[in-house]
Tab-separated table of C-alpha atoms in Angstrom:
chain	number	residue	atom	x	y	z
A	1	MET	CA	-1.316	-55.024	-11.941
A	2	HIS	CA	1.406	-56.548	-9.810
A	3	GLU	CA	-0.018	-58.097	-6.633
A	4	ASP	CA	2.925	-57.025	-4.417
A	5	LEU	CA	2.550	-53.310	-5.157
A	6	PRO	CA	0.420	-51.262	-2.764
A	7	VAL	CA	-2.606	-49.688	-4.368
A	8	GLU	CA	-3.644	-46.231	-3.210
A	9	ARG	CA	-7.321	-45.579	-3.738
A	10	ILE	CA	-8.788	-42.121	-3.873
A	11	PHE	CA	-12.402	-41.662	-2.837
A	12	LYS	CA	-14.393	-38.548	-3.671
A	13	TYR	CA	-18.014	-37.628	-3.046
A	14	SER	CA	-20.269	-38.595	-5.960
A	15	GLY	CA	-23.762	-37.139	-6.280
A	16	ALA	CA	-24.694	-40.004	-8.588
A	17	GLU	CA	-23.676	-42.503	-5.902
A	18	ALA	CA	-24.956	-40.327	-3.008
A	19	GLY	CA	-21.727	-41.071	-1.191
A	20	LEU	CA	-18.045	-41.786	-1.613
A	21	ALA	CA	-16.902	-43.477	-4.806
A	22	PRO	CA	-13.430	-44.404	-6.043
A	23	GLY	CA	-12.024	-41.996	-8.576
A	24	ILE	CA	-10.242	-38.752	-9.079
A	25	GLY	CA	-11.705	-35.315	-8.540
A	26	VAL	CA	-11.647	-33.332	-11.750
A	27	VAL	CA	-13.254	-29.912	-12.111
A	28	ASN	CA	-14.118	-29.254	-15.776
A	29	LEU	CA	-15.054	-26.170	-17.744
A	30	VAL	CA	-16.632	-27.197	-21.058
A	31	HIS	CA	-17.961	-25.061	-23.943
A	32	THR	CA	-20.934	-26.073	-26.063
A	33	SER	CA	-23.321	-24.428	-28.484
A	34	GLY	CA	-26.058	-26.684	-27.146
A	35	GLU	CA	-26.085	-28.937	-30.191
A	36	ASP	CA	-25.641	-32.678	-29.629
A	37	GLY	CA	-22.004	-33.696	-29.733
A	38	ASP	CA	-20.767	-30.090	-29.754
A	39	ALA	CA	-18.758	-29.825	-26.555
A	40	TYR	CA	-15.097	-29.246	-25.972
A	41	PRO	CA	-13.012	-28.678	-22.847
A	42	ILE	CA	-11.815	-25.159	-22.106
A	43	ASP	CA	-10.027	-25.900	-18.846
A	44	PHE	CA	-9.801	-28.509	-16.102
A	45	ARG	CA	-8.244	-28.862	-12.678
A	46	ILE	CA	-7.448	-31.814	-10.464
A	47	TYR	CA	-9.202	-31.278	-7.144
A	48	ALA	CA	-6.593	-31.872	-4.454
A	49	LYS	CA	-7.284	-29.434	-1.644
A	50	GLU	CA	-4.760	-31.166	0.602
A	51	ALA	CA	-2.035	-30.363	-1.956
A	52	ASP	CA	-2.909	-26.850	-3.168
A	53	GLY	CA	-5.381	-25.531	-0.568
A	54	LYS	CA	-7.989	-24.703	-3.254
A	55	SER	CA	-11.658	-25.620	-2.994
A	56	LYS	CA	-13.680	-26.662	-6.035
A	57	ASN	CA	-15.256	-23.193	-5.933
A	58	ASP	CA	-11.809	-21.550	-5.952
A	59	GLN	CA	-10.891	-23.626	-8.975
A	60	VAL	CA	-14.070	-22.901	-10.953
A	61	GLN	CA	-13.658	-19.172	-10.274
A	62	GLU	CA	-10.085	-19.249	-11.589
A	63	MET	CA	-11.201	-21.139	-14.689
A	64	LEU	CA	-14.056	-18.722	-15.405
A	65	LEU	CA	-11.771	-15.696	-15.050
A	66	ARG	CA	-9.202	-17.329	-17.325
A	67	ALA	CA	-11.830	-18.309	-19.927
A	68	VAL	CA	-13.260	-14.800	-20.142
A	69	GLY	CA	-10.010	-12.848	-19.680
A	70	ASP	CA	-7.103	-14.829	-21.117
A	71	LYS	CA	-8.921	-17.078	-23.570
A	72	GLN	CA	-11.591	-14.481	-24.468
A	73	ILE	CA	-14.352	-17.079	-24.689
A	74	GLN	CA	-17.465	-15.340	-26.030
A	75	ALA	CA	-20.075	-17.530	-24.314
A	76	LYS	CA	-22.817	-15.549	-22.582
A	77	THR	CA	-24.339	-18.317	-20.436
A	78	VAL	CA	-22.871	-20.520	-17.714
A	79	LEU	CA	-24.535	-23.719	-16.494
A	80	PHE	CA	-23.412	-25.550	-13.364
A	81	ASP	CA	-24.810	-27.894	-10.744
A	82	SER	CA	-25.680	-27.092	-7.144
A	83	TRP	CA	-22.152	-27.856	-5.951
A	84	TYR	CA	-21.077	-24.577	-7.598
A	85	GLY	CA	-24.183	-22.561	-6.659
A	86	SER	CA	-22.391	-20.636	-3.908
A	87	TRP	CA	-23.093	-16.922	-3.612
A	88	GLN	CA	-19.423	-16.228	-4.430
A	89	ASN	CA	-19.680	-18.075	-7.760
A	90	LEU	CA	-23.013	-16.447	-8.623
A	91	LYS	CA	-21.567	-13.031	-7.802
A	92	LEU	CA	-18.528	-13.649	-10.050
A	93	VAL	CA	-20.656	-14.828	-12.990
A	94	HIS	CA	-22.915	-11.788	-12.552
A	95	ARG	CA	-19.892	-9.442	-12.344
A	96	LEU	CA	-18.569	-10.949	-15.592
A	97	GLY	CA	-21.860	-9.965	-17.271
A	98	LEU	CA	-22.899	-13.571	-17.884
A	99	ILE	CA	-26.230	-15.304	-17.417
A	100	PHE	CA	-26.232	-18.379	-15.196
A	101	TYR	CA	-28.455	-21.410	-14.719
A	102	THR	CA	-27.899	-23.622	-11.717
A	103	THR	CA	-29.698	-25.688	-9.143
A	104	LEU	CA	-29.682	-24.687	-5.507
A	105	LYS	CA	-29.737	-26.917	-2.463
A	106	ALA	CA	-32.959	-26.869	-0.410
A	107	ASN	CA	-31.220	-25.350	2.617
A	108	ARG	CA	-30.119	-22.198	0.754
A	109	LEU	CA	-31.560	-18.946	2.056
A	110	VAL	CA	-33.587	-16.614	-0.151
A	111	SER	CA	-35.778	-13.594	0.451
A	112	LEU	CA	-39.127	-13.116	-1.247
A	113	SER	CA	-39.353	-9.562	0.109
A	114	ALA	CA	-37.394	-7.259	2.408
A	115	GLU	CA	-40.204	-7.446	4.974
A	116	ASP	CA	-40.252	-11.248	5.177
A	117	GLY	CA	-36.520	-11.791	5.649
A	118	TYR	CA	-34.783	-14.996	4.555
A	119	ILE	CA	-36.233	-18.492	4.382
A	120	HIS	CA	-34.930	-21.849	3.198
A	121	LEU	CA	-35.842	-22.795	-0.378
A	122	ASP	CA	-37.808	-25.808	0.807
A	123	ALA	CA	-40.144	-23.459	2.767
A	124	ILE	CA	-41.417	-21.676	-0.368
A	125	ASP	CA	-45.096	-22.160	-1.191
A	126	TRP	CA	-45.109	-23.126	-4.885
A	127	ASN	CA	-48.548	-22.102	-6.138
A	128	ASP	CA	-49.610	-22.507	-9.793
A	129	GLU	CA	-48.479	-18.981	-10.767
A	130	ARG	CA	-45.003	-19.499	-9.290
A	131	LEU	CA	-44.650	-22.916	-10.900
A	132	ARG	CA	-45.513	-21.445	-14.330
A	133	HIS	CA	-43.496	-18.218	-14.250
A	134	GLY	CA	-40.908	-18.683	-11.547
A	135	LEU	CA	-40.327	-16.470	-8.550
A	136	ILE	CA	-38.005	-13.475	-8.208
A	137	VAL	CA	-35.906	-13.899	-5.048
A	138	LYS	CA	-32.805	-12.438	-3.485
A	139	ARG	CA	-30.181	-15.008	-2.602
A	140	LYS	CA	-28.506	-14.303	0.731
A	141	LYS	CA	-25.155	-12.506	0.244
A	142	ALA	CA	-25.723	-11.975	-3.498
A	143	PRO	CA	-26.184	-8.288	-4.456
A	144	PHE	CA	-28.824	-9.037	-7.114
A	145	LYS	CA	-32.086	-10.933	-7.561
A	146	VAL	CA	-32.623	-14.140	-9.518
A	147	ARG	CA	-35.613	-15.909	-11.043
A	148	LEU	CA	-36.157	-19.204	-9.285
A	149	PHE	CA	-38.011	-22.200	-10.731
A	150	LYS	CA	-38.980	-25.481	-9.123
A	151	VAL	CA	-38.027	-28.500	-11.208
A	152	VAL	CA	-39.077	-32.046	-10.336
A	153	ALA	CA	-36.949	-34.737	-11.992
A	154	GLN	CA	-38.431	-37.999	-13.290
A	155	HIS	CA	-37.072	-39.937	-10.306
A	156	GLY	CA	-38.706	-37.448	-7.908
A	157	ALA	CA	-35.758	-35.277	-6.920
A	158	ILE	CA	-36.646	-31.594	-6.562
A	159	ASP	CA	-34.297	-28.758	-7.583
């Protein structure tokens, strides 16, 4: 690299770094059968909200609609991390007739029953029965219920 040329650095939030890290924001949609080494890209977008006005959620929704509609991908299950666990994304995946697996942030609101109203995920009492079989909850703003599980990662993080 020539020393006289200015270098523009792009910093994006990285969950792995728990903060800003140099790099480029790419939103990927990848297909896999679940077998090791069997993954191929279906679509990707460069995340540049300042340029196109689209959030990462806007972009993933466009890619899902394109994969199912235009590309006629036959996958029945969608997996994504908590960044994409918005009620809008869950509603779209449900409307497309797909099954989803995701993690949710602890501050998300869910209802265990109509009488109890909404509580934050981190306020749920995880007894042995719930840990074994999950818990049926209604996510705020989603018109359907989901089965929720508590997962504790090896390094202690809870999803």
